[in-house]
mmCIF file of C-alpha atoms and ligand atoms in Angstrom:
data_model
loop_
_atom_site.group_PDB
_atom_site.id
_atom_site.type_symbol
_atom_site.label_atom_id
_atom_site.label_comp_id
_atom_site.label_asym_id
_atom_site.label_seq_id
_atom_site.Cartn_x
_atom_site.Cartn_y
_atom_site.Cartn_z
ATOM 1 C CA UNK A 1 39.087 47.837 -17.352
ATOM 2 C CA UNK A 2 41.403 44.863 -17.619
ATOM 3 C CA UNK A 3 43.070 45.806 -14.388
ATOM 4 C CA UNK A 4 39.806 45.887 -12.448
ATOM 5 C CA UNK A 5 38.595 42.422 -13.377
ATOM 6 C CA UNK A 6 41.088 40.335 -11.357
ATOM 7 C CA UNK A 7 40.431 42.546 -8.319
ATOM 8 C CA UNK A 8 36.730 41.851 -8.612
ATOM 9 C CA UNK A 9 37.343 38.120 -8.699
ATOM 10 C CA UNK A 10 39.560 38.293 -5.629
ATOM 11 C CA UNK A 11 36.946 40.368 -3.842
ATOM 12 C CA UNK A 12 34.234 37.835 -4.607
ATOM 13 C CA UNK A 13 36.414 34.958 -3.412
ATOM 14 C CA UNK A 14 37.016 36.717 -0.113
ATOM 15 C CA UNK A 15 33.296 37.262 0.382
ATOM 16 C CA UNK A 16 32.448 33.614 -0.243
ATOM 17 C CA UNK A 17 35.081 32.488 2.252
ATOM 18 C CA UNK A 18 33.951 35.026 4.810
ATOM 19 C CA UNK A 19 30.284 34.066 4.827
ATOM 20 C CA UNK A 20 28.727 32.097 7.644
ATOM 21 C CA UNK A 21 25.267 30.535 7.971
ATOM 22 C CA UNK A 22 23.382 31.817 10.964
ATOM 23 C CA UNK A 23 21.343 29.145 12.803
ATOM 24 C CA UNK A 24 18.629 31.621 13.810
ATOM 25 C CA UNK A 25 17.947 33.004 10.373
ATOM 26 C CA UNK A 26 19.273 30.209 8.153
ATOM 27 C CA UNK A 27 20.897 32.951 6.088
ATOM 28 C CA UNK A 28 24.444 33.209 4.869
ATOM 29 C CA UNK A 29 25.832 36.469 6.155
ATOM 30 C CA UNK A 30 29.010 38.431 5.794
ATOM 31 C CA UNK A 31 31.572 37.751 8.504
ATOM 32 C CA UNK A 32 34.841 39.431 7.609
ATOM 33 C CA UNK A 33 35.822 39.600 11.250
ATOM 34 C CA UNK A 34 35.204 36.368 13.159
ATOM 35 C CA UNK A 35 33.410 36.703 16.481
ATOM 36 C CA UNK A 36 36.564 35.579 18.283
ATOM 37 C CA UNK A 37 38.168 38.815 17.056
ATOM 38 C CA UNK A 38 35.129 41.062 17.192
ATOM 39 C CA UNK A 39 33.967 40.202 20.707
ATOM 40 C CA UNK A 40 37.072 41.360 22.631
ATOM 41 C CA UNK A 41 36.718 44.791 20.976
ATOM 42 C CA UNK A 42 33.044 44.833 21.880
ATOM 43 C CA UNK A 43 33.723 43.801 25.488
ATOM 44 C CA UNK A 44 36.344 46.520 25.934
ATOM 45 C CA UNK A 45 33.994 49.184 24.563
ATOM 46 C CA UNK A 46 31.180 47.951 26.768
ATOM 47 C CA UNK A 47 33.354 48.230 29.882
ATOM 48 C CA UNK A 48 34.389 51.710 28.867
ATOM 49 C CA UNK A 49 30.730 52.668 28.497
ATOM 50 C CA UNK A 50 29.925 51.273 31.962
ATOM 51 C CA UNK A 51 32.838 53.197 33.478
ATOM 52 C CA UNK A 52 31.579 56.441 31.993
ATOM 53 C CA UNK A 53 27.932 55.985 32.998
ATOM 54 C CA UNK A 54 25.963 55.442 36.178
ATOM 55 C CA UNK A 55 25.263 51.722 36.520
ATOM 56 C CA UNK A 56 22.471 50.908 38.956
ATOM 57 C CA UNK A 57 23.120 47.933 41.216
ATOM 58 C CA UNK A 58 21.076 46.152 43.848
ATOM 59 C CA UNK A 59 17.666 47.711 43.176
ATOM 60 C CA UNK A 60 14.540 45.702 42.271
ATOM 61 C CA UNK A 61 14.708 47.065 38.726
ATOM 62 C CA UNK A 62 18.387 46.184 38.320
ATOM 63 C CA UNK A 63 17.716 42.672 39.599
ATOM 64 C CA UNK A 64 14.802 42.334 37.187
ATOM 65 C CA UNK A 65 17.015 43.265 34.216
ATOM 66 C CA UNK A 66 19.542 40.597 35.238
ATOM 67 C CA UNK A 67 16.839 37.983 35.856
ATOM 68 C CA UNK A 68 15.112 38.556 32.512
ATOM 69 C CA UNK A 69 18.458 38.648 30.682
ATOM 70 C CA UNK A 70 19.542 35.345 32.183
ATOM 71 C CA UNK A 71 16.240 33.687 31.281
ATOM 72 C CA UNK A 72 16.441 34.920 27.685
ATOM 73 C CA UNK A 73 20.049 33.685 27.417
ATOM 74 C CA UNK A 74 19.037 30.277 28.795
ATOM 75 C CA UNK A 75 16.183 30.167 26.267
ATOM 76 C CA UNK A 76 18.664 30.875 23.450
ATOM 77 C CA UNK A 77 20.958 28.141 24.730
ATOM 78 C CA UNK A 78 18.114 25.623 24.955
ATOM 79 C CA UNK A 79 16.947 26.467 21.460
ATOM 80 C CA UNK A 80 20.470 26.152 19.998
ATOM 81 C CA UNK A 81 21.149 22.863 21.801
ATOM 82 C CA UNK A 82 17.849 21.427 20.615
ATOM 83 C CA UNK A 83 18.713 22.407 17.050
ATOM 84 C CA UNK A 84 22.240 20.984 16.993
ATOM 85 C CA UNK A 85 24.252 24.183 17.490
ATOM 86 C CA UNK A 86 25.852 23.388 20.854
ATOM 87 C CA UNK A 87 28.996 25.452 20.400
ATOM 88 C CA UNK A 88 27.359 28.565 18.934
ATOM 89 C CA UNK A 89 27.496 30.579 22.154
ATOM 90 C CA UNK A 90 31.013 29.629 23.207
ATOM 91 C CA UNK A 91 32.497 33.116 22.747
ATOM 92 C CA UNK A 92 29.456 34.922 24.228
ATOM 93 C CA UNK A 93 29.812 36.548 27.640
ATOM 94 C CA UNK A 94 26.356 37.668 28.710
ATOM 95 C CA UNK A 95 26.073 40.774 30.845
ATOM 96 C CA UNK A 96 22.999 42.852 31.677
ATOM 97 C CA UNK A 97 23.204 46.324 33.152
ATOM 98 C CA UNK A 98 20.696 49.007 34.034
ATOM 99 C CA UNK A 99 22.053 52.510 33.474
ATOM 100 C CA UNK A 100 20.639 55.733 34.920
ATOM 101 C CA UNK A 101 19.554 57.710 31.877
ATOM 102 C CA UNK A 102 16.154 59.058 30.921
ATOM 103 C CA UNK A 103 16.644 58.163 27.261
ATOM 104 C CA UNK A 104 14.100 55.599 26.072
ATOM 105 C CA UNK A 105 16.565 52.982 24.890
ATOM 106 C CA UNK A 106 18.201 49.590 25.282
ATOM 107 C CA UNK A 107 20.890 47.856 23.243
ATOM 108 C CA UNK A 108 23.091 44.795 22.990
ATOM 109 C CA UNK A 109 26.666 44.903 21.752
ATOM 110 C CA UNK A 110 28.166 41.864 19.955
ATOM 111 C CA UNK A 111 28.813 38.927 22.276
ATOM 112 C CA UNK A 112 25.849 39.562 24.596
ATOM 113 C CA UNK A 113 26.647 42.876 26.307
ATOM 114 C CA UNK A 114 23.338 44.491 27.158
ATOM 115 C CA UNK A 115 22.342 47.896 28.524
ATOM 116 C CA UNK A 116 18.870 49.040 29.540
ATOM 117 C CA UNK A 117 18.356 52.740 30.277
ATOM 118 C CA UNK A 118 16.041 53.584 33.173
ATOM 119 C CA UNK A 119 14.062 55.719 30.697
ATOM 120 C CA UNK A 120 12.693 52.664 28.914
ATOM 121 C CA UNK A 121 11.281 51.026 32.073
ATOM 122 C CA UNK A 122 8.003 53.016 32.248
ATOM 123 C CA UNK A 123 7.251 51.930 28.661
ATOM 124 C CA UNK A 124 8.298 48.338 29.306
ATOM 125 C CA UNK A 125 5.814 48.628 32.194
ATOM 126 C CA UNK A 126 6.204 45.034 33.430
ATOM 127 C CA UNK A 127 8.746 42.236 33.552
ATOM 128 C CA UNK A 128 7.110 40.749 30.449
ATOM 129 C CA UNK A 129 7.578 44.073 28.650
ATOM 130 C CA UNK A 130 11.259 44.019 29.636
ATOM 131 C CA UNK A 131 11.435 40.455 28.271
ATOM 132 C CA UNK A 132 10.065 41.614 24.906
ATOM 133 C CA UNK A 133 12.778 44.301 24.660
ATOM 134 C CA UNK A 134 15.455 41.930 25.962
ATOM 135 C CA UNK A 135 14.453 39.261 23.445
ATOM 136 C CA UNK A 136 14.712 41.790 20.626
ATOM 137 C CA UNK A 137 18.142 43.057 21.720
ATOM 138 C CA UNK A 138 19.567 39.587 22.345
ATOM 139 C CA UNK A 139 18.226 38.531 18.939
ATOM 140 C CA UNK A 140 20.336 41.223 17.231
ATOM 141 C CA UNK A 141 23.403 39.745 18.927
ATOM 142 C CA UNK A 142 22.508 36.122 18.142
ATOM 143 C CA UNK A 143 21.794 36.881 14.495
ATOM 144 C CA UNK A 144 25.209 38.578 14.293
ATOM 145 C CA UNK A 145 23.699 41.799 13.006
ATOM 146 C CA UNK A 146 26.533 43.764 14.577
ATOM 147 C CA UNK A 147 29.097 41.607 12.862
ATOM 148 C CA UNK A 148 27.408 42.166 9.519
ATOM 149 C CA UNK A 149 27.360 45.906 10.073
ATOM 150 C CA UNK A 150 30.984 45.762 11.118
ATOM 151 C CA UNK A 151 31.857 43.740 8.014
ATOM 152 C CA UNK A 152 30.051 46.258 5.835
ATOM 153 C CA UNK A 153 31.972 49.038 7.584
ATOM 154 C CA UNK A 154 35.236 47.266 6.940
ATOM 155 C CA UNK A 155 34.421 46.820 3.303
ATOM 156 C CA UNK A 156 33.669 50.515 3.048
ATOM 157 C CA UNK A 157 36.744 51.710 4.887
ATOM 158 C CA UNK A 158 39.232 49.019 4.143
ATOM 159 C CA UNK A 159 37.853 47.895 0.813
ATOM 160 C CA UNK A 160 41.260 47.562 -0.754
ATOM 161 C CA UNK A 161 42.442 45.235 1.987
ATOM 162 C CA UNK A 162 39.186 43.404 2.661
ATOM 163 C CA UNK A 163 40.987 40.103 2.314
ATOM 164 C CA UNK A 164 43.333 41.002 5.122
ATOM 165 C CA UNK A 165 41.307 39.944 8.134
ATOM 166 C CA UNK A 166 44.286 40.332 10.456
ATOM 167 C CA UNK A 167 43.956 44.089 10.672
ATOM 168 C CA UNK A 168 45.528 45.981 13.524
ATOM 169 C CA UNK A 169 43.597 46.335 16.782
ATOM 170 C CA UNK A 170 43.413 50.078 16.439
ATOM 171 C CA UNK A 171 41.875 49.864 12.973
ATOM 172 C CA UNK A 172 39.423 47.270 14.221
ATOM 173 C CA UNK A 173 38.416 49.540 17.091
ATOM 174 C CA UNK A 174 37.885 52.458 14.740
ATOM 175 C CA UNK A 175 35.644 50.435 12.463
ATOM 176 C CA UNK A 176 33.778 49.083 15.480
ATOM 177 C CA UNK A 177 33.219 52.571 16.868
ATOM 178 C CA UNK A 178 31.961 53.787 13.561
ATOM 179 C CA UNK A 179 29.701 50.771 13.034
ATOM 180 C CA UNK A 180 28.225 51.285 16.482
ATOM 181 C CA UNK A 181 28.323 54.998 16.887
ATOM 182 C CA UNK A 182 30.200 54.595 20.172
ATOM 183 C CA UNK A 183 32.963 57.058 20.852
ATOM 184 C CA UNK A 184 31.364 59.826 18.843
ATOM 185 C CA UNK A 185 27.990 59.848 20.567
ATOM 186 C CA UNK A 186 28.400 57.788 23.671
ATOM 187 C CA UNK A 187 26.060 54.844 23.903
ATOM 188 C CA UNK A 188 23.918 55.681 20.925
ATOM 189 C CA UNK A 189 23.619 52.622 18.764
ATOM 190 C CA UNK A 190 23.068 53.322 15.119
ATOM 191 C CA UNK A 191 19.810 51.965 13.733
ATOM 192 C CA UNK A 192 19.742 48.544 12.190
ATOM 193 C CA UNK A 193 18.269 47.948 8.759
ATOM 194 C CA UNK A 194 14.604 47.098 8.276
ATOM 195 C CA UNK A 195 15.437 43.430 7.624
ATOM 196 C CA UNK A 196 17.542 43.207 10.754
ATOM 197 C CA UNK A 197 14.776 44.797 12.819
ATOM 198 C CA UNK A 198 12.196 42.350 11.484
ATOM 199 C CA UNK A 199 14.521 39.402 12.160
ATOM 200 C CA UNK A 200 15.173 40.640 15.697
ATOM 201 C CA UNK A 201 11.424 41.053 16.310
ATOM 202 C CA UNK A 202 10.696 37.493 15.219
ATOM 203 C CA UNK A 203 13.626 35.779 16.954
ATOM 204 C CA UNK A 204 13.028 37.894 20.058
ATOM 205 C CA UNK A 205 9.403 36.814 20.216
ATOM 206 C CA UNK A 206 10.420 33.137 20.153
ATOM 207 C CA UNK A 207 13.073 33.720 22.800
ATOM 208 C CA UNK A 208 10.677 35.428 25.196
ATOM 209 C CA UNK A 209 8.139 32.611 24.768
ATOM 210 C CA UNK A 210 10.729 29.882 25.373
ATOM 211 C CA UNK A 211 11.853 31.892 28.432
ATOM 212 C CA UNK A 212 8.280 31.655 29.746
ATOM 213 C CA UNK A 213 7.056 35.177 28.964
ATOM 214 C CA UNK A 214 3.777 35.657 27.121
ATOM 215 C CA UNK A 215 4.598 36.670 23.513
ATOM 216 C CA UNK A 216 1.204 38.414 23.189
ATOM 217 C CA UNK A 217 2.749 41.205 25.268
ATOM 218 C CA UNK A 218 5.290 42.144 22.583
ATOM 219 C CA UNK A 219 2.622 43.813 20.436
ATOM 220 C CA UNK A 220 1.290 45.614 23.523
ATOM 221 C CA UNK A 221 4.797 46.902 24.241
ATOM 222 C CA UNK A 222 5.070 48.327 20.749
ATOM 223 C CA UNK A 223 1.684 49.992 21.077
ATOM 224 C CA UNK A 224 3.016 51.759 24.181
ATOM 225 C CA UNK A 225 6.245 52.575 22.335
ATOM 226 C CA UNK A 226 4.180 54.133 19.541
ATOM 227 C CA UNK A 227 1.964 56.097 21.935
ATOM 228 C CA UNK A 228 4.988 57.379 23.846
ATOM 229 C CA UNK A 229 7.041 58.367 20.851
ATOM 230 C CA UNK A 230 4.533 60.678 19.197
ATOM 231 C CA UNK A 231 5.809 59.349 15.890
ATOM 232 C CA UNK A 232 9.456 59.230 17.002
ATOM 233 C CA UNK A 233 10.926 55.826 17.833
ATOM 234 C CA UNK A 234 13.647 55.556 20.501
ATOM 235 C CA UNK A 235 17.269 55.557 19.227
ATOM 236 C CA UNK A 236 17.963 51.840 18.845
ATOM 237 C CA UNK A 237 14.663 51.525 17.041
ATOM 238 C CA UNK A 238 15.233 54.687 15.006
ATOM 239 C CA UNK A 239 14.826 53.042 11.652
ATOM 240 C CA UNK A 240 11.512 54.180 10.262
ATOM 241 C CA UNK A 241 10.895 50.745 8.738
ATOM 242 C CA UNK A 242 9.251 48.569 9.779
ATOM 243 C CA UNK A 243 6.743 51.176 10.838
ATOM 244 C CA UNK A 244 5.238 50.707 14.273
ATOM 245 C CA UNK A 245 2.017 49.483 12.683
ATOM 246 C CA UNK A 246 3.719 46.830 10.530
ATOM 247 C CA UNK A 247 5.716 45.769 13.525
ATOM 248 C CA UNK A 248 2.642 45.443 15.749
ATOM 249 C CA UNK A 249 0.670 43.451 13.172
ATOM 250 C CA UNK A 250 3.683 41.159 12.558
ATOM 251 C CA UNK A 251 4.069 40.502 16.275
ATOM 252 C CA UNK A 252 0.371 39.674 16.617
ATOM 253 C CA UNK A 253 0.636 37.336 13.614
ATOM 254 C CA UNK A 254 3.759 35.545 14.933
ATOM 255 C CA UNK A 255 2.708 35.187 18.583
ATOM 256 C CA UNK A 256 0.805 31.870 18.107
ATOM 257 C CA UNK A 257 3.881 30.376 16.384
ATOM 258 C CA UNK A 258 6.078 31.524 19.234
ATOM 259 C CA UNK A 259 3.734 29.766 21.660
ATOM 260 C CA UNK A 260 3.965 26.582 19.574
ATOM 261 C CA UNK A 261 7.752 26.808 19.677
ATOM 262 C CA UNK A 262 7.673 27.274 23.461
ATOM 263 C CA UNK A 263 5.496 24.182 23.791
ATOM 264 C CA UNK A 264 8.349 22.104 22.348
ATOM 265 C CA UNK A 265 10.320 23.157 25.429
ATOM 266 C CA UNK A 266 7.541 22.280 27.835
ATOM 267 C CA UNK A 267 6.257 25.847 28.247
ATOM 268 C CA UNK A 268 2.460 25.698 28.253
ATOM 269 C CA UNK A 269 1.647 28.659 30.504
ATOM 270 C CA UNK A 270 3.360 31.994 30.977
ATOM 271 C CA UNK A 271 4.612 34.023 33.932
ATOM 272 C CA UNK A 272 2.399 36.860 35.217
HETATM 273 ZN ZN1 ZN B 301 16.465 46.526 16.987
#
């Protein structure tokens, strides 16, 4: 017992040092691997995924994904600048790709690397529907949910050396792959926790509104998602909580606040 106590103290000290406050959530979160180290791993894995899958270029749909992605990223930048976080996005390298795959899914890897599968487009239905999904995915990246999952993975796997942030690249890649489910099942992102999903829903709603898309449509999107799934949510949204119904009622409740937020940025009407 006496041997374990000092270890516990060291562990706690490491955690305090490795926590960062996120401007979007105001929460202190675990950040054992700084973004400057995490992002290059994420970017490499993203490129590998694109190489192994059919990326659609030059179609109306592909252009729409890029357009919506850019607008959501600009909205995030405007929001951060207005709230005194000018340098927050410095390591982000936004990229938006449409991939030929009938799976109903979309995801964003750390650092702003986004994939939409063609299978989700009929449910998105419109550009505003795409914006609701894009806002949600980008929100996961901005709130550093991936980093937190990665940190948790490191603690699990490398618990004994949690203080040693300078782990080898190969170890980092292994933890990343495990945290994301890439490598084992290509392109399937593991579900986020209920709290992370709720945070992404709320931040995403604000982002879409500031980007000029009507936040009322987010609830409509989730109604279609529910109708389509027959009780089964698509992979990125696999977590059973929040349930579709909670999610829909939250989005309806938050939409007026998102519109108020957009007003601060001069957005008083929304795109069709
Ligand atoms: Zn999500």
